mmCIF file of C-alpha atoms in Angstrom:
data_model
loop_
_atom_site.group_PDB
_atom_site.id
_atom_site.type_symbol
_atom_site.label_atom_id
_atom_site.label_comp_id
_atom_site.label_asym_id
_atom_site.label_seq_id
_atom_site.Cartn_x
_atom_site.Cartn_y
_atom_site.Cartn_z
ATOM 1 C CA MET A 1 0.000 0.000 0.000
ATOM 2 C CA LYS A 2 1.058 3.602 -0.496
ATOM 3 C CA ILE A 3 0.076 6.439 1.833
ATOM 4 C CA LEU A 4 -0.188 9.746 -0.019
ATOM 5 C CA THR A 5 1.078 12.952 1.542
ATOM 6 C CA ASN A 6 -1.359 15.172 -0.354
ATOM 7 C CA THR A 7 -4.877 14.758 1.063
ATOM 8 C CA SER A 8 -6.699 16.858 -1.540
ATOM 9 C CA LEU A 9 -9.663 14.977 -3.008
ATOM 10 C CA LYS A 10 -9.784 17.140 -6.124
ATOM 11 C CA PRO A 11 -7.829 14.688 -8.343
ATOM 12 C CA TYR A 12 -9.822 11.692 -7.135
ATOM 13 C CA HIS A 13 -13.397 12.567 -8.085
ATOM 14 C CA THR A 14 -14.545 13.811 -11.457
ATOM 15 C CA PHE A 15 -16.537 16.744 -10.082
ATOM 16 C CA GLY A 16 -13.148 18.213 -9.072
ATOM 17 C CA LEU A 17 -14.378 20.017 -5.957
ATOM 18 C CA ALA A 18 -11.753 21.517 -3.639
ATOM 19 C CA LEU A 19 -12.239 19.243 -0.630
ATOM 20 C CA ASN A 20 -9.918 17.128 1.494
ATOM 21 C CA ALA A 21 -9.726 13.776 3.259
ATOM 22 C CA LYS A 22 -7.975 13.057 6.525
ATOM 23 C CA GLU A 23 -5.856 10.457 4.711
ATOM 24 C CA ILE A 24 -5.594 8.923 1.239
ATOM 25 C CA ILE A 25 -4.090 5.458 0.649
ATOM 26 C CA LYS A 26 -3.502 3.458 -2.537
ATOM 27 C CA ALA A 27 -4.417 -0.235 -2.179
ATOM 28 C CA GLN A 28 -2.252 -2.162 -4.639
ATOM 29 C CA LYS A 29 -3.209 -5.695 -3.560
ATOM 30 C CA ALA A 30 -6.216 -7.229 -1.858
ATOM 31 C CA ASP A 31 -4.408 -7.678 1.447
ATOM 32 C CA ASP A 32 -3.862 -3.899 1.631
ATOM 33 C CA PHE A 33 -7.585 -3.444 2.281
ATOM 34 C CA LEU A 34 -7.465 -5.851 5.215
ATOM 35 C CA GLN A 35 -4.444 -4.116 6.684
ATOM 36 C CA ILE A 36 -6.148 -0.728 6.485
ATOM 37 C CA TRP A 37 -9.289 -2.032 8.189
ATOM 38 C CA LYS A 38 -7.171 -3.719 10.871
ATOM 39 C CA GLN A 39 -4.950 -0.715 11.539
ATOM 40 C CA LYS A 40 -7.724 1.891 11.464
ATOM 41 C CA PRO A 41 -10.800 0.144 12.913
ATOM 42 C CA ASP A 42 -12.506 3.312 14.151
ATOM 43 C CA GLU A 43 -11.781 5.601 11.185
ATOM 44 C CA PRO A 44 -14.491 6.267 8.569
ATOM 45 C CA LYS A 45 -13.373 4.572 5.370
ATOM 46 C CA LEU A 46 -14.321 4.990 1.715
ATOM 47 C CA VAL A 47 -13.083 2.921 -1.224
ATOM 48 C CA VAL A 48 -12.865 5.005 -4.402
ATOM 49 C CA GLY A 49 -12.158 3.988 -7.974
ATOM 50 C CA GLU A 50 -11.991 7.099 -10.129
ATOM 51 C CA GLY A 51 -14.725 8.959 -8.257
ATOM 52 C CA SER A 52 -16.816 9.160 -11.420
ATOM 53 C CA ASN A 53 -20.169 8.640 -9.706
ATOM 54 C CA LEU A 54 -19.406 10.471 -6.490
ATOM 55 C CA LEU A 55 -20.121 13.876 -4.979
ATOM 56 C CA PHE A 56 -18.193 14.821 -1.858
ATOM 57 C CA CYS A 57 -20.566 17.079 0.061
ATOM 58 C CA GLU A 58 -17.886 18.189 2.552
ATOM 59 C CA ASP A 59 -14.376 17.288 3.717
ATOM 60 C CA PHE A 60 -14.131 13.570 4.495
ATOM 61 C CA ALA A 61 -13.026 12.974 8.097
ATOM 62 C CA GLY A 62 -11.538 9.574 7.432
ATOM 63 C CA VAL A 63 -9.492 7.400 5.079
ATOM 64 C CA VAL A 64 -10.074 7.313 1.332
ATOM 65 C CA ILE A 65 -8.704 4.109 -0.199
ATOM 66 C CA LEU A 66 -7.936 4.092 -3.919
ATOM 67 C CA ASN A 67 -8.540 0.746 -5.654
ATOM 68 C CA CYS A 68 -5.361 0.135 -7.672
ATOM 69 C CA LEU A 69 -5.714 -3.623 -8.282
ATOM 70 C CA LYS A 70 -4.593 -4.551 -11.808
ATOM 71 C CA GLY A 71 -4.687 -7.541 -14.119
ATOM 72 C CA ILE A 72 -6.674 -9.192 -16.935
ATOM 73 C CA GLU A 73 -6.835 -12.948 -17.585
ATOM 74 C CA VAL A 74 -8.562 -14.540 -20.582
ATOM 75 C CA LYS A 75 -9.739 -18.087 -21.191
ATOM 76 C CA GLU A 76 -12.101 -19.365 -23.840
ATOM 77 C CA THR A 77 -14.465 -22.162 -24.685
ATOM 78 C CA SER A 78 -15.893 -23.056 -28.069
ATOM 79 C CA THR A 79 -18.729 -20.577 -27.490
ATOM 80 C CA GLU A 80 -17.449 -17.878 -25.103
ATOM 81 C CA TRP A 81 -14.548 -15.732 -24.012
ATOM 82 C CA LEU A 82 -14.115 -15.821 -20.245
ATOM 83 C CA LEU A 83 -12.448 -12.775 -18.695
ATOM 84 C CA HIS A 84 -11.227 -12.303 -15.128
ATOM 85 C CA VAL A 85 -10.534 -8.588 -14.574
ATOM 86 C CA ALA A 86 -9.130 -6.890 -11.468
ATOM 87 C CA GLY A 87 -11.323 -4.225 -9.869
ATOM 88 C CA GLY A 88 -8.799 -1.423 -10.340
ATOM 89 C CA GLU A 89 -8.712 -1.633 -14.144
ATOM 90 C CA ASN A 90 -10.205 1.325 -16.028
ATOM 91 C CA TRP A 91 -13.622 0.418 -17.440
ATOM 92 C CA HIS A 92 -13.376 2.159 -20.817
ATOM 93 C CA ASP A 93 -9.855 0.838 -21.357
ATOM 94 C CA LEU A 94 -11.221 -2.667 -20.796
ATOM 95 C CA VAL A 95 -14.033 -2.116 -23.316
ATOM 96 C CA SER A 96 -11.557 -0.757 -25.889
ATOM 97 C CA TRP A 97 -9.172 -3.650 -25.301
ATOM 98 C CA THR A 98 -11.867 -6.296 -25.775
ATOM 99 C CA ILE A 99 -12.909 -4.717 -29.076
ATOM 100 C CA GLU A 100 -9.288 -4.620 -30.251
ATOM 101 C CA GLN A 101 -8.903 -8.284 -29.307
ATOM 102 C CA GLY A 102 -12.008 -9.251 -31.265
ATOM 103 C CA MET A 103 -14.068 -10.052 -28.172
ATOM 104 C CA PRO A 104 -17.319 -8.085 -28.594
ATOM 105 C CA GLY A 105 -20.112 -7.691 -26.103
ATOM 106 C CA LEU A 106 -19.224 -4.604 -24.059
ATOM 107 C CA GLU A 107 -19.249 -2.046 -26.907
ATOM 108 C CA ASN A 108 -22.505 -0.334 -25.852
ATOM 109 C CA LEU A 109 -20.888 0.483 -22.500
ATOM 110 C CA ALA A 110 -17.933 2.368 -23.995
ATOM 111 C CA LEU A 111 -16.812 5.653 -22.437
ATOM 112 C CA ILE A 112 -18.618 5.079 -19.150
ATOM 113 C CA PRO A 113 -16.175 6.547 -16.643
ATOM 114 C CA GLY A 114 -14.888 4.620 -13.652
ATOM 115 C CA LEU A 115 -13.249 1.328 -12.774
ATOM 116 C CA VAL A 116 -14.251 -2.282 -13.346
ATOM 117 C CA GLY A 117 -14.800 -2.677 -9.597
ATOM 118 C CA SER A 118 -17.449 0.042 -9.645
ATOM 119 C CA ALA A 119 -19.443 -1.468 -12.522
ATOM 120 C CA PRO A 120 -21.293 -4.176 -10.557
ATOM 121 C CA ILE A 121 -22.095 -1.850 -7.664
ATOM 122 C CA GLN A 122 -24.010 0.471 -9.964
ATOM 123 C CA ASN A 123 -24.942 -2.150 -12.564
ATOM 124 C CA ILE A 124 -23.858 0.402 -15.141
ATOM 125 C CA GLY A 125 -25.819 0.572 -18.364
ATOM 126 C CA ALA A 126 -26.183 2.505 -21.595
ATOM 127 C CA TYR A 127 -27.830 2.244 -25.012
ATOM 128 C CA GLY A 128 -29.972 -0.772 -24.214
ATOM 129 C CA VAL A 129 -27.308 -2.836 -22.428
ATOM 130 C CA GLU A 130 -26.529 -3.338 -18.738
ATOM 131 C CA PHE A 131 -23.413 -4.682 -17.045
ATOM 132 C CA LYS A 132 -25.311 -7.664 -15.618
ATOM 133 C CA GLU A 133 -25.838 -9.133 -19.101
ATOM 134 C CA SER A 134 -22.121 -9.908 -19.467
ATOM 135 C CA CYS A 135 -21.345 -10.603 -15.818
ATOM 136 C CA ASP A 136 -20.455 -14.172 -14.854
ATOM 137 C CA TYR A 137 -19.369 -13.535 -11.261
ATOM 138 C CA VAL A 138 -18.009 -10.917 -8.883
ATOM 139 C CA ASP A 139 -15.162 -11.644 -6.474
ATOM 140 C CA VAL A 140 -15.454 -9.718 -3.224
ATOM 141 C CA LEU A 141 -13.304 -9.353 -0.131
ATOM 142 C CA MET A 142 -15.483 -9.793 2.948
ATOM 143 C CA LEU A 143 -14.216 -7.332 5.531
ATOM 144 C CA ASP A 144 -15.547 -9.204 8.550
ATOM 145 C CA SER A 145 -13.862 -12.524 7.753
ATOM 146 C CA GLY A 146 -11.006 -11.351 5.547
ATOM 147 C CA LYS A 147 -11.907 -14.042 3.010
ATOM 148 C CA THR A 148 -12.551 -13.751 -0.707
ATOM 149 C CA GLN A 149 -15.968 -14.890 -1.851
ATOM 150 C CA ARG A 150 -17.241 -15.439 -5.393
ATOM 151 C CA LEU A 151 -20.799 -14.277 -6.048
ATOM 152 C CA SER A 152 -22.682 -15.432 -9.116
ATOM 153 C CA ALA A 153 -24.409 -12.787 -11.223
ATOM 154 C CA LYS A 154 -27.723 -13.976 -9.786
ATOM 155 C CA ALA A 155 -26.451 -13.604 -6.219
ATOM 156 C CA CYS A 156 -25.528 -9.978 -6.952
ATOM 157 C CA GLU A 157 -29.246 -9.157 -7.238
ATOM 158 C CA PHE A 158 -28.751 -6.676 -10.061
ATOM 159 C CA GLY A 159 -31.474 -4.121 -10.713
ATOM 160 C CA TYR A 160 -31.727 -0.761 -12.440
ATOM 161 C CA ARG A 161 -28.567 1.025 -11.230
ATOM 162 C CA ASP A 162 -28.726 -1.247 -8.225
ATOM 163 C CA SER A 163 -27.156 -4.353 -6.713
ATOM 164 C CA ILE A 164 -26.592 -6.200 -3.458
ATOM 165 C CA PHE A 165 -23.502 -4.030 -2.991
ATOM 166 C CA LYS A 166 -25.726 -1.024 -2.381
ATOM 167 C CA ARG A 167 -27.835 -2.903 0.142
ATOM 168 C CA GLN A 168 -26.925 -6.036 2.147
ATOM 169 C CA LEU A 169 -23.199 -5.846 1.337
ATOM 170 C CA LYS A 170 -22.821 -2.096 1.576
ATOM 171 C CA ASP A 171 -19.654 -1.284 3.583
ATOM 172 C CA LYS A 172 -19.143 -5.021 4.128
ATOM 173 C CA ALA A 173 -17.491 -6.159 0.892
ATOM 174 C CA ILE A 174 -14.980 -4.774 -1.600
ATOM 175 C CA VAL A 175 -15.092 -5.773 -5.259
ATOM 176 C CA ILE A 176 -11.638 -7.066 -6.124
ATOM 177 C CA ALA A 177 -12.368 -8.711 -9.488
ATOM 178 C CA VAL A 178 -15.121 -9.346 -12.022
ATOM 179 C CA GLY A 179 -15.700 -12.313 -14.298
ATOM 180 C CA PHE A 180 -17.233 -11.777 -17.746
ATOM 181 C CA LYS A 181 -18.790 -14.132 -20.286
ATOM 182 C CA LEU A 182 -18.689 -12.762 -23.820
ATOM 183 C CA PRO A 183 -20.477 -15.001 -26.371
ATOM 184 C CA LYS A 184 -18.591 -15.646 -29.589
ATOM 185 C CA GLN A 185 -21.922 -15.595 -31.431
ATOM 186 C CA TRP A 186 -22.281 -11.806 -31.321
ATOM 187 C CA GLU A 187 -25.636 -10.061 -31.620
ATOM 188 C CA PRO A 188 -25.641 -6.242 -31.942
ATOM 189 C CA VAL A 189 -27.908 -4.174 -29.705
ATOM 190 C CA ILE A 190 -28.745 -1.120 -31.803
ATOM 191 C CA GLY A 191 -32.369 -0.364 -31.049
ATOM 192 C CA TYR A 192 -31.639 2.539 -28.720
ATOM 193 C CA GLY A 193 -31.723 6.112 -30.049
ATOM 194 C CA ALA A 194 -29.129 7.068 -32.609
ATOM 195 C CA LEU A 195 -27.671 3.557 -32.679
ATOM 196 C CA SER A 196 -30.567 2.605 -34.971
ATOM 197 C CA GLU A 197 -28.719 4.480 -37.728
ATOM 198 C CA LEU A 198 -26.357 1.494 -37.864
ATOM 199 C CA ASN A 199 -29.106 -0.646 -39.388
ATOM 200 C CA ASP A 200 -27.976 0.578 -42.801
ATOM 201 C CA ILE A 201 -24.478 -0.926 -42.460
ATOM 202 C CA GLU A 202 -24.304 -4.235 -44.332
ATOM 203 C CA SER A 203 -21.305 -5.784 -42.562
ATOM 204 C CA LEU A 204 -22.002 -4.363 -39.108
ATOM 205 C CA ASP A 205 -19.522 -5.379 -36.427
ATOM 206 C CA ALA A 206 -18.828 -4.441 -32.809
ATOM 207 C CA LYS A 207 -16.279 -1.827 -33.857
ATOM 208 C CA HIS A 208 -19.017 0.113 -35.679
ATOM 209 C CA VAL A 209 -21.196 0.052 -32.554
ATOM 210 C CA TYR A 210 -18.267 1.004 -30.327
ATOM 211 C CA ASN A 211 -17.345 3.973 -32.533
ATOM 212 C CA LYS A 212 -20.962 5.155 -32.715
ATOM 213 C CA VAL A 213 -21.403 4.968 -28.941
ATOM 214 C CA CYS A 214 -18.202 6.963 -28.443
ATOM 215 C CA GLN A 215 -19.350 9.534 -31.002
ATOM 216 C CA ILE A 216 -22.746 9.956 -29.322
ATOM 217 C CA ARG A 217 -21.350 10.196 -25.801
ATOM 218 C CA ARG A 218 -18.662 12.701 -26.790
ATOM 219 C CA SER A 219 -21.237 14.888 -28.553
ATOM 220 C CA LYS A 220 -23.618 14.931 -25.581
ATOM 221 C CA LEU A 221 -21.545 14.536 -22.442
ATOM 222 C CA PRO A 222 -18.786 16.839 -21.208
ATOM 223 C CA ASP A 223 -15.318 15.372 -20.699
ATOM 224 C CA PRO A 224 -14.709 15.439 -16.906
ATOM 225 C CA LYS A 225 -11.071 16.248 -17.605
ATOM 226 C CA GLU A 226 -12.266 19.559 -19.053
ATOM 227 C CA ILE A 227 -15.534 20.228 -17.181
ATOM 228 C CA GLY A 228 -16.090 18.664 -13.769
ATOM 229 C CA ASN A 229 -19.112 16.337 -13.672
ATOM 230 C CA ALA A 230 -20.211 12.868 -12.597
ATOM 231 C CA GLY A 231 -22.092 11.868 -15.729
ATOM 232 C CA SER A 232 -25.823 11.258 -15.383
ATOM 233 C CA PHE A 233 -26.729 12.936 -12.106
ATOM 234 C CA PHE A 234 -30.297 11.615 -11.832
ATOM 235 C CA LYS A 235 -31.898 8.223 -12.393
ATOM 236 C CA ASN A 236 -34.602 7.844 -14.998
ATOM 237 C CA PRO A 237 -37.695 7.766 -12.769
ATOM 238 C CA VAL A 238 -40.015 4.764 -12.732
ATOM 239 C CA VAL A 239 -43.627 5.882 -12.223
ATOM 240 C CA ALA A 240 -47.075 4.339 -12.151
ATOM 241 C CA THR A 241 -48.586 3.715 -15.580
ATOM 242 C CA SER A 242 -51.569 5.848 -14.586
ATOM 243 C CA LEU A 243 -49.330 8.872 -13.966
ATOM 244 C CA ALA A 244 -47.502 8.336 -17.251
ATOM 245 C CA ASP A 245 -50.816 8.094 -19.109
ATOM 246 C CA ASN A 246 -51.997 11.372 -17.562
ATOM 247 C CA LEU A 247 -48.766 13.100 -18.520
ATOM 248 C CA ARG A 248 -48.988 11.842 -22.117
ATOM 249 C CA THR A 249 -52.318 13.588 -22.582
ATOM 250 C CA GLU A 250 -50.532 16.891 -22.020
ATOM 251 C CA TYR A 251 -47.127 15.876 -23.420
ATOM 252 C CA PRO A 252 -47.792 13.391 -26.272
ATOM 253 C CA ASN A 253 -44.120 13.393 -27.309
ATOM 254 C CA MET A 254 -42.876 12.467 -23.834
ATOM 255 C CA PRO A 255 -40.358 9.576 -24.060
ATOM 256 C CA SER A 256 -41.321 6.553 -21.989
ATOM 257 C CA PHE A 257 -40.330 2.915 -21.702
ATOM 258 C CA GLY A 258 -42.538 0.163 -20.335
ATOM 259 C CA VAL A 259 -41.117 -1.629 -17.287
ATOM 260 C CA ASN A 260 -44.026 -3.920 -16.462
ATOM 261 C CA ASP A 261 -47.836 -3.873 -16.491
ATOM 262 C CA SER A 262 -48.032 -1.229 -13.784
ATOM 263 C CA GLU A 263 -44.886 0.884 -14.197
ATOM 264 C CA VAL A 264 -43.250 3.057 -16.842
ATOM 265 C CA LYS A 265 -39.756 4.550 -16.981
ATOM 266 C CA LEU A 266 -39.495 8.210 -17.981
ATOM 267 C CA ALA A 267 -36.463 10.076 -19.319
ATOM 268 C CA ALA A 268 -35.121 12.316 -16.554
ATOM 269 C CA GLY A 269 -33.148 14.426 -19.028
ATOM 270 C CA TRP A 270 -36.289 15.168 -21.029
ATOM 271 C CA LEU A 271 -38.214 16.192 -17.904
ATOM 272 C CA ILE A 272 -35.426 18.556 -16.843
ATOM 273 C CA ASP A 273 -35.118 19.978 -20.347
ATOM 274 C CA GLN A 274 -38.872 20.675 -20.512
ATOM 275 C CA CYS A 275 -38.503 22.755 -17.353
ATOM 276 C CA GLY A 276 -36.103 25.058 -19.202
ATOM 277 C CA LEU A 277 -33.205 24.234 -16.892
ATOM 278 C CA LYS A 278 -30.461 23.619 -19.450
ATOM 279 C CA GLY A 279 -27.681 26.070 -18.653
ATOM 280 C CA HIS A 280 -29.261 27.084 -15.324
ATOM 281 C CA ARG A 281 -26.471 28.113 -12.983
ATOM 282 C CA ILE A 282 -26.024 28.460 -9.248
ATOM 283 C CA GLY A 283 -22.589 29.707 -8.237
ATOM 284 C CA GLY A 284 -20.018 27.624 -10.081
ATOM 285 C CA ALA A 285 -22.439 24.751 -10.807
ATOM 286 C CA ALA A 286 -24.653 24.501 -13.882
ATOM 287 C CA VAL A 287 -26.998 22.156 -15.707
ATOM 288 C CA HIS A 288 -25.127 21.175 -18.855
ATOM 289 C CA SER A 289 -26.312 23.108 -21.906
ATOM 290 C CA GLN A 290 -26.301 20.001 -24.163
ATOM 291 C CA GLN A 291 -27.476 17.285 -21.767
ATOM 292 C CA ALA A 292 -29.864 18.295 -18.991
ATOM 293 C CA LEU A 293 -29.181 15.076 -17.080
ATOM 294 C CA VAL A 294 -25.650 16.254 -16.257
ATOM 295 C CA LEU A 295 -24.718 18.786 -13.573
ATOM 296 C CA THR A 296 -21.323 20.404 -14.046
ATOM 297 C CA ASN A 297 -18.598 22.290 -12.215
ATOM 298 C CA ILE A 298 -17.967 25.196 -14.573
ATOM 299 C CA GLY A 299 -16.195 27.625 -12.271
ATOM 300 C CA ASN A 300 -14.725 26.513 -8.946
ATOM 301 C CA ALA A 301 -18.074 25.212 -7.750
ATOM 302 C CA THR A 302 -18.518 24.391 -4.113
ATOM 303 C CA ALA A 303 -20.389 21.354 -2.846
ATOM 304 C CA THR A 304 -23.152 23.684 -1.710
ATOM 305 C CA ASP A 305 -23.454 25.070 -5.262
ATOM 306 C CA VAL A 306 -23.959 21.573 -6.683
ATOM 307 C CA LEU A 307 -26.356 20.473 -3.944
ATOM 308 C CA THR A 308 -28.454 23.626 -4.229
ATOM 309 C CA LEU A 309 -28.645 23.202 -7.998
ATOM 310 C CA ALA A 310 -29.641 19.546 -7.606
ATOM 311 C CA GLN A 311 -32.433 20.516 -5.217
ATOM 312 C CA LYS A 312 -33.589 23.187 -7.656
ATOM 313 C CA VAL A 313 -33.867 20.583 -10.406
ATOM 314 C CA VAL A 314 -35.747 18.122 -8.181
ATOM 315 C CA ASP A 315 -38.208 20.766 -6.980
ATOM 316 C CA THR A 316 -38.836 22.210 -10.445
ATOM 317 C CA VAL A 317 -39.484 18.826 -12.068
ATOM 318 C CA TYR A 318 -41.827 17.820 -9.251
ATOM 319 C CA ASP A 319 -43.771 21.084 -9.428
ATOM 320 C CA ARG A 320 -44.355 20.655 -13.168
ATOM 321 C CA PHE A 321 -44.774 16.895 -13.592
ATOM 322 C CA GLY A 322 -45.463 15.480 -10.141
ATOM 323 C CA VAL A 323 -42.422 13.219 -10.583
ATOM 324 C CA THR A 324 -39.702 12.970 -7.937
ATOM 325 C CA LEU A 325 -36.171 12.583 -9.307
ATOM 326 C CA GLU A 326 -33.591 10.573 -7.368
ATOM 327 C CA HIS A 327 -29.887 11.206 -7.745
ATOM 328 C CA GLU A 328 -27.855 8.440 -9.342
ATOM 329 C CA VAL A 329 -24.642 10.017 -8.065
ATOM 330 C CA ARG A 330 -23.516 8.861 -4.619
ATOM 331 C CA PHE A 331 -23.385 11.640 -2.013
ATOM 332 C CA MET A 332 -20.609 11.365 0.569
ATOM 333 C CA GLY A 333 -20.841 13.322 3.817
ATOM 334 C CA ARG A 334 -18.212 13.928 6.467
ATOM 335 C CA THR A 335 -18.184 10.355 7.763
ATOM 336 C CA ALA A 336 -20.677 8.351 5.696
ATOM 337 C CA GLU A 337 -22.850 8.275 2.597
ATOM 338 C CA THR A 338 -25.821 10.605 2.620
ATOM 339 C CA ASN A 339 -28.510 11.859 0.237
ATOM 340 C CA LEU A 340 -30.214 15.030 -0.887
ATOM 341 C CA GLU A 341 -33.252 14.430 1.300
ATOM 342 C CA VAL A 342 -31.326 14.676 4.578
ATOM 343 C CA ILE A 343 -28.778 17.363 3.694
ATOM 344 C CA CYS A 344 -29.504 20.735 5.267
ATOM 345 C CA LEU A 345 -28.983 23.380 2.613
ATOM 346 C CA PRO A 346 -28.541 27.059 3.562
#
């Protein structure tokens, strides 16, 4: 493990807010996590990948541990490629590498920021594909026993931007590796949005899909290296079919996606856009002018700026549509995770 002398959190979360931790440590092997928990039993602790889905709401009064586990192993059967990938590998680099190696299946998830170890926690998804569809297993380090345990994809209880790691195993297990199954019989998923344009390509392959996804994401989403952000800030809300039907009478062009017989998923970005909030600014924080689902740090934003803007968006959407938005981004308080509902804003 490596203890860093600089405790600024700015380089370790993509919002780039000027906040600090009491201590920052790089975990370079699985045993490093156990040593940290053993040596600092009473300190608040937070494992961070690249901080791409994280908002620090204030200085963190504990230890931030950076997941730096590396390594990719590949096996294959007659029908599948089997990958074992360490949790500290960069997600997009993994997607790019699999495409280069002729192992398709992850192309729709290109350019999602973060590490491989973060993917199962959030069950990341984009353009009609979710992480769970390629997941074979997740290896976790159980902090109470110090043992490594392999969870099947089913045992991870994946849901929409959800998993067992957000619930029963929250703060109890660390993702140290992920197993993937990528079928050799590839089937493109191009029914979502602009990807449908690829229907006209005769010899469509995964590289075409990968390039199109990258093109779309780069045109809509700001690069966190240039403009601080955490990607999609809010979840697409799931509402009762009756509410969606009522809204369609007034907004016939409202995007919606059936979930089941009684629920419908709405597009949070569309709802925010209809409220005229694109470009709306509070202090150094603003709703992105191209993609209303993204909140940005455009000028030395403070955590309070971002939180106040988020509350403004939630309140405005509710007042107009009667729909409550939930933040997809994790909120981290001084000692533990928190949420917008319990934060006291000035």
